[in-house]
């Protein structure tokens, strides 16, 4: 399940958003580019069309001009003063110009209704009609040509008329007719005629000529402006502009929008020789668009391909980043054994919950599984790892989203928990369920947690320090306590400091002989003589202060140094005993305390045997005192150890019987030679009837089992008498002797035989 903290951590989304922003930016750039490209293509196209229009216009203007020149020069020649205006003269002049330039017909219409060609002269009705038509234009015709274009279904004819005036009298007209269709076959017209239309219009827009080769685009009326009105939208201003400019002898270029929404290009130029007339070219609707379209399509396609490529790259980068992120996150935040979170995650999570839930009291739990090493060795790593995973999974099940438990390393766990009234209940539940699950895996060994707790205070901010505090509290537990939970306090810190000091000094202390052997004699009450002794360690500091074993033995048991110390004590005892024997002194059995921790060590039997053999100690003179807790684990193996060591002459004493939870089974099952009854048990028995009775029975039982009995901590004569009365022969206690230096013991009790 994802908690609020995890939802907060979404850097990948940021990458995706950045990618999308880049993509949108690229899209905008692409579209702008395509639009710019389109515009520039259109511009190029417009220029091209304008050029086409220009060349068409110049061809028409040329023809009109040169044709007019012919008509004019004929008119001038006919009226030459040197000659009389007779039929021959007229036909000669007409004949002179025929066959020059374009294909044209030249005629002379006389006032008298005779039509002259270069070869013949005839009267005709047509001539009379034309005369009337031209006469209406006469005032202008006196100095300018009359120009018109006639178009029927098959031909287009340009007609240019010049008046022949002699002595201010109108004599006739020179009429030149040019077949324009021949002219339009000129390649300069191709582009216009195929992709558009060509118009020659008069001052009102009436079409004098309209190309009919291409598709009829602007169609419908004989007037161009009307046709444009029908075919296009919003034409009023445009038409007005075109008309005005043609009449003012300006050329121009306009863009009309057709009713279908396409653009249509219209170019116009005034026809230079023909007053008020103009040449107009209209390019097919969307012609420019069509020309531009392929290029635009190509550009758009390229953009789409680039975009698709970019999207793929972004998606690829995103998915790779996502995967990489997940892998990194996994590496950075996951515990490989339990598949839960790790310490890095824990720290970030803790900081997060503490900052978000400021008013919620939190505690740090730092716990491990007591004797986890045993589970590992006895049931294998796989099973042990399953127990670790169970701790994480069950925790997640029991606790809320605000709380988290991670494995730090080995069997070390770290949890941040809301410090409410249910904490203990929930932790108990966790332990119960972990045990249930472990039993399901076949693990019979009871799982216990050793927990250090740190209560987070408002001003705390460094999570590392909080974890350290919880760890200090945890480390202050030796593991043997019934209550395996410790809350961090100043006292613990001081204790820990002491421990640190001891640990920093112990190696040097052993090497430099600061550890001394003291012997406390054991006393035979019956004969009132010494019958043995117990070796007890004392740490004499260089300044002479004496440190008692209770202060350092538990620490050494925790850190393993006890192994060295116990071998040292055993060796010293054996060495002094050997020396005493060599000095022909009386010797008594001496017992040496053995820590339960190192008795399990694989070299133990060999090392102890070696020492005993080395000093050639007679059988029964060295006893090893061990407490019953030694048999908590692997009882059978321990019994074997005892049997083996017995063969080298060692005897075994069960120390502190009656303290803690002594089991009578131990007496039955373990091959002890001596039972030492604990001083605490014993001191109470003086006053309490019940305990006195129990003590009596224990003494009887031990005697009955044929084992030796030693009562420890005898401090008074009454105690000694009472024990004696109960059948106890051997005692040890301050009443008889305090522990004394080894040398003092030898000097006092181990007399030299004489
Ligand atoms: P323990 O083996 O039960 O040793 C007996 C303790 O009782 C000794 O304390 C001794 O001084 C004390 N004692 C003897 N008679 C009396 C008495 O009349 N009244 C009172 N109140 N106490 C008395 P000590 O020497 O301080 O040793 C404490 C414990 O430290 C020992 O208990 C033993 O478990 C451990 N220890 C001492 N030396 C060694 C050692 O060399 N190796 C190991 N592993 N443990 C040691
Ligand atoms: Mg002892
Ligand atoms: Mg004892």
Short mmCIF file of C-alpha atoms in Angstrom, two decimals, residues 207-649:
data_model
loop_
_atom_site.label_atom_id
_atom_site.label_comp_id
_atom_site.label_asym_id
_atom_site.label_seq_id
_atom_site.Cartn_x
_atom_site.Cartn_y
_atom_site.Cartn_z
CA UNK A 207 -15.80 41.98 -70.86
CA UNK A 208 -14.42 42.81 -74.28
CA UNK A 209 -12.53 39.56 -74.26
CA UNK A 210 -12.71 36.55 -72.04
CA UNK A 211 -10.44 33.54 -72.51
CA UNK A 212 -12.34 30.34 -72.89
CA UNK A 213 -9.55 27.82 -73.00
CA UNK A 214 -9.36 26.85 -69.36
CA UNK A 215 -12.14 26.16 -66.99
CA UNK A 216 -14.63 28.95 -66.80
CA UNK A 217 -13.95 30.24 -63.37
CA UNK A 218 -15.39 33.65 -63.07
CA UNK A 219 -18.51 33.15 -65.04
CA UNK A 220 -22.05 34.19 -65.26
CA UNK A 221 -22.13 37.75 -66.54
CA UNK A 222 -20.60 39.76 -69.34
CA UNK A 223 -19.36 42.14 -66.72
CA UNK A 224 -16.29 41.06 -64.73
CA UNK A 225 -17.24 42.90 -61.59
CA UNK A 226 -20.66 41.30 -61.53
CA UNK A 227 -19.14 37.88 -62.12
CA UNK A 228 -16.72 38.45 -59.27
CA UNK A 229 -19.63 39.50 -57.04
CA UNK A 230 -21.33 36.22 -57.76
CA UNK A 231 -18.30 34.05 -57.41
CA UNK A 232 -16.57 35.70 -54.45
CA UNK A 233 -17.40 37.24 -51.11
CA UNK A 234 -16.70 40.75 -49.84
CA UNK A 235 -15.95 41.98 -53.34
CA UNK A 236 -17.27 45.51 -53.05
CA UNK A 237 -14.08 47.20 -51.88
CA UNK A 238 -11.86 45.06 -54.03
CA UNK A 239 -13.86 45.72 -57.21
CA UNK A 240 -13.92 49.41 -56.41
CA UNK A 241 -10.16 49.46 -55.96
CA UNK A 242 -9.51 47.54 -59.14
CA UNK A 243 -11.82 49.76 -61.19
CA UNK A 244 -10.36 52.93 -59.78
CA UNK A 245 -6.80 51.87 -60.37
CA UNK A 246 -7.38 50.70 -63.94
CA UNK A 247 -9.03 54.00 -64.75
CA UNK A 248 -6.12 55.81 -63.09
CA UNK A 249 -3.67 53.78 -65.20
CA UNK A 250 -2.34 51.79 -62.26
CA UNK A 251 -1.69 48.11 -62.18
CA UNK A 252 -2.33 46.00 -59.12
CA UNK A 253 -2.79 42.66 -57.47
CA UNK A 254 -5.71 41.58 -55.32
CA UNK A 255 -6.72 38.52 -53.46
CA UNK A 256 -10.39 37.57 -53.57
CA UNK A 257 -11.99 34.96 -51.39
CA UNK A 258 -14.33 32.64 -53.19
CA UNK A 259 -17.67 31.60 -51.77
CA UNK A 260 -16.08 28.22 -51.07
CA UNK A 261 -13.47 29.91 -48.92
CA UNK A 262 -10.48 29.58 -51.23
CA UNK A 263 -8.14 32.36 -52.19
CA UNK A 264 -8.20 33.61 -55.76
CA UNK A 265 -5.45 35.84 -57.12
CA UNK A 266 -6.48 38.66 -59.44
CA UNK A 267 -3.96 40.85 -61.28
CA UNK A 268 -4.85 43.84 -63.43
CA UNK A 269 -3.06 46.26 -65.73
CA UNK A 270 -4.50 49.15 -67.76
CA UNK A 271 -4.35 48.60 -71.50
CA UNK A 272 -1.97 51.40 -72.41
CA UNK A 273 -3.29 52.34 -75.84
CA UNK A 274 -6.94 51.82 -75.16
CA UNK A 275 -8.37 54.35 -72.84
CA UNK A 276 -10.02 53.04 -69.67
CA UNK A 277 -9.69 49.40 -70.68
CA UNK A 278 -7.76 46.89 -68.64
CA UNK A 279 -6.30 43.39 -68.76
CA UNK A 280 -7.29 41.24 -65.83
CA UNK A 281 -6.04 37.77 -64.99
CA UNK A 282 -7.79 35.62 -62.45
CA UNK A 283 -5.99 32.58 -61.20
CA UNK A 284 -8.04 29.55 -60.43
CA UNK A 285 -9.42 29.34 -56.97
CA UNK A 286 -6.86 27.81 -54.63
CA UNK A 287 -4.36 27.59 -57.50
CA UNK A 288 -1.68 28.99 -55.23
CA UNK A 289 -2.80 26.66 -52.49
CA UNK A 290 -2.53 23.70 -54.85
CA UNK A 291 0.93 24.69 -55.91
CA UNK A 292 1.98 25.23 -52.32
CA UNK A 293 0.12 22.25 -50.90
CA UNK A 294 2.62 19.47 -51.74
CA UNK A 295 5.44 21.41 -50.12
CA UNK A 296 3.23 22.12 -47.11
CA UNK A 297 2.20 18.49 -46.94
CA UNK A 298 5.82 17.44 -47.05
CA UNK A 299 6.78 19.91 -44.31
CA UNK A 300 3.80 18.92 -42.16
CA UNK A 301 4.61 15.26 -42.67
CA UNK A 302 8.23 15.89 -41.68
CA UNK A 303 6.98 17.72 -38.59
CA UNK A 304 4.67 14.85 -37.72
CA UNK A 305 7.51 12.37 -38.21
CA UNK A 306 9.81 14.52 -36.05
CA UNK A 307 7.05 14.84 -33.44
CA UNK A 308 6.41 11.11 -33.47
CA UNK A 309 10.12 10.57 -33.11
CA UNK A 310 10.26 13.02 -30.24
CA UNK A 311 7.26 11.44 -28.55
CA UNK A 312 8.93 8.06 -28.89
CA UNK A 313 12.17 9.46 -27.48
CA UNK A 314 10.33 11.16 -24.61
CA UNK A 315 8.38 7.98 -23.86
CA UNK A 316 11.55 5.93 -24.10
CA UNK A 317 13.47 8.33 -21.85
CA UNK A 318 10.51 8.46 -19.50
CA UNK A 319 10.10 4.73 -19.29
CA UNK A 320 13.86 4.19 -18.95
CA UNK A 321 14.02 6.90 -16.32
CA UNK A 322 11.06 5.31 -14.59
CA UNK A 323 12.68 1.90 -14.64
CA UNK A 324 16.04 3.29 -13.62
CA UNK A 325 14.36 5.28 -10.91
CA UNK A 326 12.53 2.23 -9.68
CA UNK A 327 15.75 0.23 -9.71
CA UNK A 328 17.64 3.02 -7.93
CA UNK A 329 14.81 3.45 -5.47
CA UNK A 330 14.81 -0.26 -4.91
CA UNK A 331 18.54 -0.23 -4.32
CA UNK A 332 18.38 2.88 -2.21
CA UNK A 333 15.26 2.07 -0.22
CA UNK A 334 14.70 -1.67 -0.21
CA UNK A 335 16.06 -4.23 2.18
CA UNK A 336 17.26 -7.19 0.15
CA UNK A 337 16.43 -9.79 2.81
CA UNK A 338 12.91 -8.87 3.90
CA UNK A 339 11.94 -6.98 0.72
CA UNK A 340 10.68 -4.31 3.07
CA UNK A 341 12.16 -0.83 3.30
CA UNK A 342 15.64 -0.07 4.57
CA UNK A 343 17.24 2.43 6.92
CA UNK A 344 17.58 5.16 4.25
CA UNK A 345 13.88 5.02 3.61
CA UNK A 346 13.22 4.88 7.33
CA UNK A 347 15.08 8.13 7.95
CA UNK A 348 13.23 10.00 5.19
CA UNK A 349 9.92 8.52 6.26
CA UNK A 350 10.49 9.42 9.91
CA UNK A 351 11.40 13.00 9.08
CA UNK A 352 8.31 13.20 6.91
CA UNK A 353 5.82 11.86 9.49
CA UNK A 354 7.34 13.92 12.26
CA UNK A 355 7.00 17.09 10.20
CA UNK A 356 3.48 16.34 8.99
CA UNK A 357 2.02 14.99 12.24
CA UNK A 358 3.66 17.50 14.56
CA UNK A 359 1.24 16.91 17.41
CA UNK A 360 1.51 13.13 17.34
CA UNK A 361 3.94 11.68 19.89
CA UNK A 362 6.32 9.21 18.24
CA UNK A 363 8.78 6.71 19.66
CA UNK A 364 11.71 4.99 18.06
CA UNK A 365 11.94 1.26 18.71
CA UNK A 366 15.29 -0.36 18.08
CA UNK A 367 15.00 -4.09 18.58
CA UNK A 368 16.66 -7.34 17.71
CA UNK A 369 15.87 -10.99 18.19
CA UNK A 370 17.58 -12.53 21.21
CA UNK A 371 19.89 -15.35 20.21
CA UNK A 372 19.06 -14.98 16.57
CA UNK A 373 22.39 -16.58 15.80
CA UNK A 374 21.04 -19.76 17.26
CA UNK A 375 18.00 -19.72 14.93
CA UNK A 376 20.36 -19.14 12.02
CA UNK A 377 22.61 -22.04 12.93
CA UNK A 378 19.92 -24.45 14.01
CA UNK A 379 17.33 -23.84 11.28
CA UNK A 380 19.39 -22.40 8.47
CA UNK A 381 19.54 -18.98 6.84
CA UNK A 382 16.41 -19.40 4.76
CA UNK A 383 14.20 -20.08 7.75
CA UNK A 384 15.88 -17.34 9.75
CA UNK A 385 15.31 -14.86 6.89
CA UNK A 386 11.66 -15.86 6.83
CA UNK A 387 11.41 -14.93 10.49
CA UNK A 388 12.93 -11.52 9.70
CA UNK A 389 10.45 -10.97 6.86
CA UNK A 390 7.61 -12.03 9.13
CA UNK A 391 8.57 -9.29 11.59
CA UNK A 392 8.32 -6.66 8.85
CA UNK A 393 5.11 -7.97 7.30
CA UNK A 394 3.26 -8.50 10.56
CA UNK A 395 4.32 -5.08 11.78
CA UNK A 396 2.83 -3.49 8.65
CA UNK A 397 -0.33 -5.46 9.31
CA UNK A 398 -0.73 -4.34 12.89
CA UNK A 399 0.49 -0.76 12.76
CA UNK A 400 -0.85 2.21 10.85
CA UNK A 401 0.42 4.02 7.75
CA UNK A 402 2.11 6.58 9.94
CA UNK A 403 4.28 3.86 11.44
CA UNK A 404 7.08 1.91 9.85
CA UNK A 405 9.42 -0.92 10.71
CA UNK A 406 12.56 -1.70 8.74
CA UNK A 407 15.40 -4.15 9.07
CA UNK A 408 18.73 -2.37 9.49
CA UNK A 409 21.08 -5.32 9.22
CA UNK A 410 21.35 -8.87 10.59
CA UNK A 411 18.47 -9.20 13.06
CA UNK A 412 18.38 -5.51 13.92
CA UNK A 413 15.08 -3.71 13.44
CA UNK A 414 14.09 -0.11 13.63
CA UNK A 415 10.56 1.19 14.01
CA UNK A 416 8.87 4.52 14.36
CA UNK A 417 5.63 4.13 16.27
CA UNK A 418 2.88 6.40 17.52
CA UNK A 419 3.27 6.53 21.27
CA UNK A 420 -0.33 5.94 22.30
CA UNK A 421 -1.77 3.63 24.93
CA UNK A 422 -1.84 0.70 22.50
CA UNK A 423 1.89 0.57 21.78
CA UNK A 424 2.74 -2.22 24.17
CA UNK A 425 -0.36 -4.16 23.23
CA UNK A 426 0.57 -3.94 19.57
CA UNK A 427 4.18 -4.91 20.18
CA UNK A 428 3.00 -7.92 22.21
CA UNK A 429 0.71 -8.85 19.36
CA UNK A 430 3.62 -8.54 16.95
CA UNK A 431 5.73 -10.90 19.05
CA UNK A 432 2.90 -13.41 19.40
CA UNK A 433 2.20 -13.47 15.69
CA UNK A 434 5.90 -13.69 14.77
CA UNK A 435 6.20 -16.67 17.11
CA UNK A 436 3.13 -18.27 15.54
CA UNK A 437 4.56 -17.81 12.09
CA UNK A 438 7.98 -19.10 13.18
CA UNK A 439 6.35 -22.21 14.60
CA UNK A 440 4.67 -22.59 11.22
CA UNK A 441 8.18 -22.67 9.69
CA UNK A 442 9.11 -25.40 12.17
CA UNK A 443 11.09 -23.14 14.51
CA UNK A 444 10.43 -24.23 18.07
CA UNK A 445 12.87 -21.83 19.66
CA UNK A 446 10.88 -19.01 21.30
CA UNK A 447 11.49 -15.67 19.68
CA UNK A 448 12.10 -12.76 22.02
CA UNK A 449 12.82 -9.15 21.21
CA UNK A 450 15.41 -7.04 22.93
CA UNK A 451 14.11 -3.51 22.57
CA UNK A 452 15.54 -0.08 23.15
CA UNK A 453 13.05 2.77 23.07
CA UNK A 454 13.57 6.43 22.51
CA UNK A 455 10.68 8.81 23.11
CA UNK A 456 10.93 11.58 20.57
CA UNK A 457 10.65 15.06 22.04
CA UNK A 458 9.34 18.16 20.32
CA UNK A 459 12.73 19.77 19.83
CA UNK A 460 14.37 16.61 18.43
CA UNK A 461 15.25 16.91 14.79
CA UNK A 462 18.19 14.63 14.06
CA UNK A 463 16.85 11.19 13.29
CA UNK A 464 20.33 9.64 13.51
CA UNK A 465 20.67 10.79 17.09
CA UNK A 466 17.21 9.43 17.95
CA UNK A 467 18.15 6.06 16.47
CA UNK A 468 21.42 6.12 18.41
CA UNK A 469 19.56 6.83 21.65
CA UNK A 470 17.22 3.91 21.09
CA UNK A 471 20.25 1.78 20.35
CA UNK A 472 21.98 2.88 23.55
CA UNK A 473 18.87 1.79 25.45
CA UNK A 474 18.85 -1.55 23.64
CA UNK A 475 22.53 -2.17 24.21
CA UNK A 476 22.09 -1.55 27.90
CA UNK A 477 20.10 -4.78 28.03
CA UNK A 478 22.30 -7.82 28.48
CA UNK A 479 19.72 -10.16 27.03
CA UNK A 480 19.24 -12.15 30.16
CA UNK A 481 16.69 -9.83 31.66
CA UNK A 482 13.14 -10.89 32.04
CA UNK A 483 12.01 -7.50 30.89
CA UNK A 484 13.76 -7.10 27.57
CA UNK A 485 12.74 -3.52 26.96
CA UNK A 486 14.63 -0.43 27.99
CA UNK A 487 13.67 3.18 27.57
CA UNK A 488 16.50 5.58 26.89
CA UNK A 489 17.50 7.74 29.85
CA UNK A 490 20.48 9.71 31.13
CA UNK A 491 21.32 6.86 33.50
CA UNK A 492 21.67 4.49 30.62
CA UNK A 493 24.04 6.88 28.93
CA UNK A 494 26.18 7.05 32.04
CA UNK A 495 26.13 3.27 32.35
CA UNK A 496 27.06 2.99 28.73
CA UNK A 497 29.92 5.38 29.26
CA UNK A 498 31.18 3.16 32.05
CA UNK A 499 30.87 0.17 29.79
CA UNK A 500 32.78 1.97 27.07
CA UNK A 501 35.50 2.84 29.53
CA UNK A 502 35.78 -0.72 30.75
CA UNK A 503 35.85 -2.05 27.23
CA UNK A 504 38.55 0.37 26.23
CA UNK A 505 40.72 -0.67 29.14
CA UNK A 506 40.17 -4.42 29.41
CA UNK A 507 42.76 -5.66 26.90
CA UNK A 508 45.50 -3.57 28.38
CA UNK A 509 44.41 -4.51 31.91
CA UNK A 510 44.74 -8.23 31.16
CA UNK A 511 48.08 -7.80 29.46
CA UNK A 512 49.51 -5.70 32.27
CA UNK A 513 48.29 -8.01 35.07
CA UNK A 514 45.60 -5.77 36.53
CA UNK A 515 43.31 -8.77 36.88
CA UNK A 516 44.17 -10.62 40.10
CA UNK A 517 43.11 -13.97 41.42
CA UNK A 518 41.53 -13.93 44.86
CA UNK A 519 40.62 -17.08 46.64
CA UNK A 520 37.73 -17.46 49.03
CA UNK A 521 38.23 -20.53 51.18
CA UNK A 522 35.55 -23.17 51.56
CA UNK A 523 35.18 -24.39 55.11
CA UNK A 524 34.48 -27.78 56.56
CA UNK A 525 32.23 -26.97 59.50
CA UNK A 526 32.62 -30.39 61.04
CA UNK A 527 36.39 -30.30 61.33
CA UNK A 528 36.48 -26.49 61.30
CA UNK A 529 39.25 -26.58 58.69
CA UNK A 530 39.71 -25.34 55.19
CA UNK A 531 38.65 -27.82 52.53
CA UNK A 532 39.00 -25.83 49.31
CA UNK A 533 38.51 -22.44 47.75
CA UNK A 534 36.82 -20.49 44.99
CA UNK A 535 38.84 -18.35 42.65
CA UNK A 536 37.29 -14.94 42.21
CA UNK A 537 38.62 -12.24 39.94
CA UNK A 538 39.48 -8.74 41.10
CA UNK A 539 40.51 -5.85 38.90
CA UNK A 540 43.12 -3.80 40.70
CA UNK A 541 43.56 -0.50 38.87
CA UNK A 542 47.06 1.08 38.72
CA UNK A 543 45.90 3.56 41.35
CA UNK A 544 45.11 0.67 43.68
CA UNK A 545 41.30 0.83 43.44
CA UNK A 546 39.61 -2.53 43.33
CA UNK A 547 36.83 -3.24 40.87
CA UNK A 548 34.51 -6.14 41.71
CA UNK A 549 33.46 -8.70 39.12
CA UNK A 550 29.79 -7.73 39.18
CA UNK A 551 30.82 -4.48 37.48
CA UNK A 552 32.67 -6.00 34.57
CA UNK A 553 31.78 -9.70 34.20
CA UNK A 554 28.37 -8.97 32.55
CA UNK A 555 30.12 -6.57 30.16
CA UNK A 556 32.77 -9.14 29.32
CA UNK A 557 30.06 -11.73 28.83
CA UNK A 558 28.42 -9.40 26.38
CA UNK A 559 31.51 -8.56 24.41
CA UNK A 560 33.13 -12.00 24.58
CA UNK A 561 36.19 -10.90 26.53
CA UNK A 562 35.08 -13.22 29.33
CA UNK A 563 36.59 -16.11 27.39
CA UNK A 564 40.08 -14.67 27.74
CA UNK A 565 39.54 -13.78 31.36
CA UNK A 566 38.24 -17.21 32.33
CA UNK A 567 41.16 -18.98 30.65
CA UNK A 568 43.46 -16.56 32.45
CA UNK A 569 41.88 -17.36 35.81
CA UNK A 570 41.98 -21.09 35.19
CA UNK A 571 45.58 -20.91 34.08
CA UNK A 572 46.59 -18.81 37.12
CA UNK A 573 44.85 -21.21 39.47
CA UNK A 574 46.52 -24.21 37.84
CA UNK A 575 49.88 -22.45 37.75
CA UNK A 576 49.76 -21.61 41.45
CA UNK A 577 48.57 -25.10 42.32
CA UNK A 578 51.42 -26.59 40.32
CA UNK A 579 53.85 -24.26 42.03
CA UNK A 580 52.43 -25.13 45.45
CA UNK A 581 52.80 -28.82 44.66
CA UNK A 582 56.30 -28.25 43.47
CA UNK A 583 57.00 -26.45 46.72
CA UNK A 584 55.58 -29.48 48.53
CA UNK A 585 52.76 -27.54 49.98
CA UNK A 586 49.39 -28.88 50.98
CA UNK A 587 46.83 -28.16 48.30
CA UNK A 588 43.04 -28.06 48.38
CA UNK A 589 40.60 -28.25 45.50
CA UNK A 590 40.00 -24.86 43.93
CA UNK A 591 36.94 -23.93 41.89
CA UNK A 592 37.01 -21.54 38.97
CA UNK A 593 33.92 -19.78 37.63
CA UNK A 594 33.15 -20.42 33.94
CA UNK A 595 30.96 -18.15 31.93
CA UNK A 596 28.08 -19.73 30.13
CA UNK A 597 28.86 -17.76 27.05
CA UNK A 598 32.11 -19.33 26.11
CA UNK A 599 31.35 -22.82 27.28
CA UNK A 600 29.67 -23.26 23.94
CA UNK A 601 32.74 -22.27 22.03
CA UNK A 602 34.06 -25.17 19.90
CA UNK A 603 37.63 -25.04 21.28
CA UNK A 604 36.54 -24.97 24.87
CA UNK A 605 37.11 -28.61 25.75
CA UNK A 606 40.48 -28.69 24.06
CA UNK A 607 41.73 -25.50 25.64
CA UNK A 608 40.67 -26.44 29.16
CA UNK A 609 42.12 -29.93 28.82
CA UNK A 610 45.36 -28.47 27.60
CA UNK A 611 45.69 -26.22 30.65
CA UNK A 612 44.92 -29.03 33.08
CA UNK A 613 47.38 -31.34 31.38
CA UNK A 614 49.96 -28.64 31.02
CA UNK A 615 50.17 -28.10 34.77
CA UNK A 616 49.60 -31.76 35.47
CA UNK A 617 46.84 -31.13 37.98
CA UNK A 618 45.76 -34.19 39.90
CA UNK A 619 42.21 -35.33 39.30
CA UNK A 620 39.59 -33.66 41.41
CA UNK A 621 41.66 -30.63 42.39
CA UNK A 622 40.15 -28.20 39.92
CA UNK A 623 36.44 -27.65 39.87
CA UNK A 624 34.50 -25.63 37.34
CA UNK A 625 31.55 -23.62 38.61
CA UNK A 626 28.79 -23.10 36.14
CA UNK A 627 25.26 -21.83 36.47
CA UNK A 628 22.24 -23.74 35.31
CA UNK A 629 21.56 -21.20 32.50
CA UNK A 630 24.38 -22.94 30.62
CA UNK A 631 21.90 -25.69 29.90
CA UNK A 632 19.22 -23.44 28.49
CA UNK A 633 20.42 -24.14 25.01
CA UNK A 634 21.74 -27.40 23.69
CA UNK A 635 21.61 -29.30 26.94
CA UNK A 636 22.84 -32.54 25.45
CA UNK A 637 25.88 -30.98 23.92
CA UNK A 638 26.75 -29.44 27.28
CA UNK A 639 26.36 -32.76 29.06
CA UNK A 640 28.81 -34.25 26.57
CA UNK A 641 31.25 -31.44 27.26
CA UNK A 642 31.06 -32.12 30.98
CA UNK A 643 31.64 -35.84 30.46
CA UNK A 644 34.67 -35.20 28.29
CA UNK A 645 36.23 -32.78 30.74
CA UNK A 646 35.56 -35.08 33.64
CA UNK A 647 37.96 -37.49 31.95
CA UNK A 648 40.84 -35.05 32.41
CA UNK A 649 40.06 -34.92 36.14
#
